[in-house]
Amino acid sequence: METLTKIAWGALALVHVLPALVLFKPSLTDQLYGLSPTGDVGLLIVHRGALFLAVIVACFIAIADPSVRRAISGIVTISVVGFLFVYVRGAMPEGALRTIAIADCIALAPLAFVTLQAWKR
């Protein structure tokens, strides 16, 4: 079961890789979101990449240290479910945001699994 749990944490890290890459390659904001990397919104999206990098690092910490999995499951839940909540509240727009919503919906399965594993003790 531990191997499956680690794979699920890895999958959750993987979901956050593309948005994290924006931190290192700001021009991806145009490809991923249809936004210029310059200007106020572009700078916020690039900074958002740093936050997604933090989520990735947290997932890898959870792979290595089971004692932190409860806390990190909360962090990843805020990332995934938080976006889905905002997306639905925003009338579920088409385009890049729908792609993100689909990825986050797929992430719900490994998220539920790791969360249950972390809290069942």
PDB file of C-alpha atoms in Angstrom, residues 26-119:
ATOM      1  CA  PRO A  26       7.328  33.039 -18.101  1.00  0.00           C
ATOM      2  CA  SER A  27       6.501  32.892 -21.810  1.00  0.00           C
ATOM      3  CA  LEU A  28       4.471  29.755 -21.007  1.00  0.00           C
ATOM      4  CA  THR A  29       1.767  32.038 -19.596  1.00  0.00           C
ATOM      5  CA  ASP A  30       0.790  32.843 -23.159  1.00  0.00           C
ATOM      6  CA  GLN A  31       0.632  29.174 -24.208  1.00  0.00           C
ATOM      7  CA  LEU A  32      -1.072  27.903 -21.054  1.00  0.00           C
ATOM      8  CA  TYR A  33      -3.399  30.769 -20.193  1.00  0.00           C
ATOM      9  CA  GLY A  34      -3.455  33.129 -23.161  1.00  0.00           C
ATOM     10  CA  LEU A  35      -1.868  35.843 -21.014  1.00  0.00           C
ATOM     11  CA  SER A  36       1.198  37.981 -21.509  1.00  0.00           C
ATOM     12  CA  PRO A  37       3.879  37.325 -18.888  1.00  0.00           C
ATOM     13  CA  THR A  38       4.307  41.071 -18.494  1.00  0.00           C
ATOM     14  CA  GLY A  39       1.972  43.432 -16.713  1.00  0.00           C
ATOM     15  CA  ASP A  40       0.223  42.957 -13.399  1.00  0.00           C
ATOM     16  CA  VAL A  41      -1.717  39.788 -14.221  1.00  0.00           C
ATOM     17  CA  GLY A  42       1.261  38.184 -15.933  1.00  0.00           C
ATOM     18  CA  LEU A  43       3.474  38.832 -12.929  1.00  0.00           C
ATOM     19  CA  LEU A  44       0.858  37.298 -10.632  1.00  0.00           C
ATOM     20  CA  ILE A  45       0.656  34.197 -12.834  1.00  0.00           C
ATOM     21  CA  VAL A  46       4.451  33.842 -12.793  1.00  0.00           C
ATOM     22  CA  HIS A  47       4.420  34.177  -9.005  1.00  0.00           C
ATOM     23  CA  ARG A  48       1.679  31.542  -8.937  1.00  0.00           C
ATOM     24  CA  GLY A  49       4.266  29.268 -10.560  1.00  0.00           C
ATOM     25  CA  ALA A  50       6.396  29.622  -7.428  1.00  0.00           C
ATOM     26  CA  LEU A  51       3.442  28.578  -5.294  1.00  0.00           C
ATOM     27  CA  PHE A  52       2.895  25.516  -7.458  1.00  0.00           C
ATOM     28  CA  LEU A  53       6.572  24.700  -7.099  1.00  0.00           C
ATOM     29  CA  ALA A  54       6.015  24.757  -3.348  1.00  0.00           C
ATOM     30  CA  VAL A  55       3.144  22.272  -3.745  1.00  0.00           C
ATOM     31  CA  ILE A  56       5.431  19.988  -5.771  1.00  0.00           C
ATOM     32  CA  VAL A  57       8.142  20.161  -3.117  1.00  0.00           C
ATOM     33  CA  ALA A  58       5.529  19.424  -0.444  1.00  0.00           C
ATOM     34  CA  CYS A  59       4.381  16.329  -2.373  1.00  0.00           C
ATOM     35  CA  PHE A  60       7.955  15.059  -2.545  1.00  0.00           C
ATOM     36  CA  ILE A  61       8.371  15.670   1.164  1.00  0.00           C
ATOM     37  CA  ALA A  62       5.201  13.621   1.709  1.00  0.00           C
ATOM     38  CA  ILE A  63       6.702  10.797  -0.338  1.00  0.00           C
ATOM     39  CA  ALA A  64       9.798  10.786   1.880  1.00  0.00           C
ATOM     40  CA  ASP A  65       8.201  11.466   5.266  1.00  0.00           C
ATOM     41  CA  PRO A  66       4.841   9.891   6.137  1.00  0.00           C
ATOM     42  CA  SER A  67       4.599  11.960   9.328  1.00  0.00           C
ATOM     43  CA  VAL A  68       3.811  15.114   7.338  1.00  0.00           C
ATOM     44  CA  ARG A  69       1.192  13.633   5.031  1.00  0.00           C
ATOM     45  CA  ARG A  70      -1.818  14.908   6.966  1.00  0.00           C
ATOM     46  CA  ALA A  71      -0.657  18.513   6.715  1.00  0.00           C
ATOM     47  CA  ILE A  72       0.418  18.216   3.104  1.00  0.00           C
ATOM     48  CA  SER A  73      -2.866  16.580   2.134  1.00  0.00           C
ATOM     49  CA  GLY A  74      -4.496  19.782   3.385  1.00  0.00           C
ATOM     50  CA  ILE A  75      -2.176  21.939   1.295  1.00  0.00           C
ATOM     51  CA  VAL A  76      -2.800  19.945  -1.879  1.00  0.00           C
ATOM     52  CA  THR A  77      -6.547  19.882  -1.182  1.00  0.00           C
ATOM     53  CA  ILE A  78      -6.547  23.678  -1.008  1.00  0.00           C
ATOM     54  CA  SER A  79      -4.729  23.815  -4.345  1.00  0.00           C
ATOM     55  CA  VAL A  80      -6.915  21.322  -6.208  1.00  0.00           C
ATOM     56  CA  VAL A  81     -10.346  21.813  -4.642  1.00  0.00           C
ATOM     57  CA  GLY A  82      -9.756  25.533  -4.255  1.00  0.00           C
ATOM     58  CA  PHE A  83      -9.318  25.959  -8.002  1.00  0.00           C
ATOM     59  CA  LEU A  84     -12.332  23.784  -8.777  1.00  0.00           C
ATOM     60  CA  PHE A  85     -14.460  25.870  -6.419  1.00  0.00           C
ATOM     61  CA  VAL A  86     -13.309  29.114  -8.045  1.00  0.00           C
ATOM     62  CA  TYR A  87     -13.803  27.628 -11.512  1.00  0.00           C
ATOM     63  CA  VAL A  88     -17.399  26.601 -10.787  1.00  0.00           C
ATOM     64  CA  ARG A  89     -18.118  29.936  -9.108  1.00  0.00           C
ATOM     65  CA  GLY A  90     -16.742  31.642 -12.230  1.00  0.00           C
ATOM     66  CA  ALA A  91     -19.344  29.898 -14.438  1.00  0.00           C
ATOM     67  CA  MET A  92     -16.910  27.219 -15.702  1.00  0.00           C
ATOM     68  CA  PRO A  93     -15.366  29.125 -18.622  1.00  0.00           C
ATOM     69  CA  GLU A  94     -14.055  27.404 -21.750  1.00  0.00           C
ATOM     70  CA  GLY A  95     -10.436  27.355 -22.860  1.00  0.00           C
ATOM     71  CA  ALA A  96      -7.335  27.062 -20.719  1.00  0.00           C
ATOM     72  CA  LEU A  97      -9.239  27.196 -17.456  1.00  0.00           C
ATOM     73  CA  ARG A  98     -11.343  24.205 -18.469  1.00  0.00           C
ATOM     74  CA  THR A  99      -8.156  22.247 -19.148  1.00  0.00           C
ATOM     75  CA  ILE A 100      -6.922  23.083 -15.653  1.00  0.00           C
ATOM     76  CA  ALA A 101     -10.282  22.047 -14.202  1.00  0.00           C
ATOM     77  CA  ILE A 102     -10.110  18.706 -16.000  1.00  0.00           C
ATOM     78  CA  ALA A 103      -6.591  18.086 -14.676  1.00  0.00           C
ATOM     79  CA  ASP A 104      -7.743  18.969 -11.165  1.00  0.00           C
ATOM     80  CA  CYS A 105     -10.768  16.672 -11.478  1.00  0.00           C
ATOM     81  CA  ILE A 106      -8.418  13.841 -12.429  1.00  0.00           C
ATOM     82  CA  ALA A 107      -6.229  14.767  -9.432  1.00  0.00           C
ATOM     83  CA  LEU A 108      -9.186  14.271  -7.085  1.00  0.00           C
ATOM     84  CA  ALA A 109      -8.726  10.478  -7.189  1.00  0.00           C
ATOM     85  CA  PRO A 110      -5.094  10.358  -5.999  1.00  0.00           C
ATOM     86  CA  LEU A 111      -5.844  13.226  -3.616  1.00  0.00           C
ATOM     87  CA  ALA A 112      -8.692  11.302  -2.006  1.00  0.00           C
ATOM     88  CA  PHE A 113      -6.484   8.213  -1.756  1.00  0.00           C
ATOM     89  CA  VAL A 114      -3.512   9.944  -0.087  1.00  0.00           C
ATOM     90  CA  THR A 115      -5.804  11.893   2.213  1.00  0.00           C
ATOM     91  CA  LEU A 116      -7.574   8.729   3.364  1.00  0.00           C
ATOM     92  CA  GLN A 117      -4.236   7.004   3.864  1.00  0.00           C
ATOM     93  CA  ALA A 118      -2.876   9.940   5.868  1.00  0.00           C
ATOM     94  CA  TRP A 119      -5.901  10.209   8.144  1.00  0.00           C
TER      95      TRP A 119
END
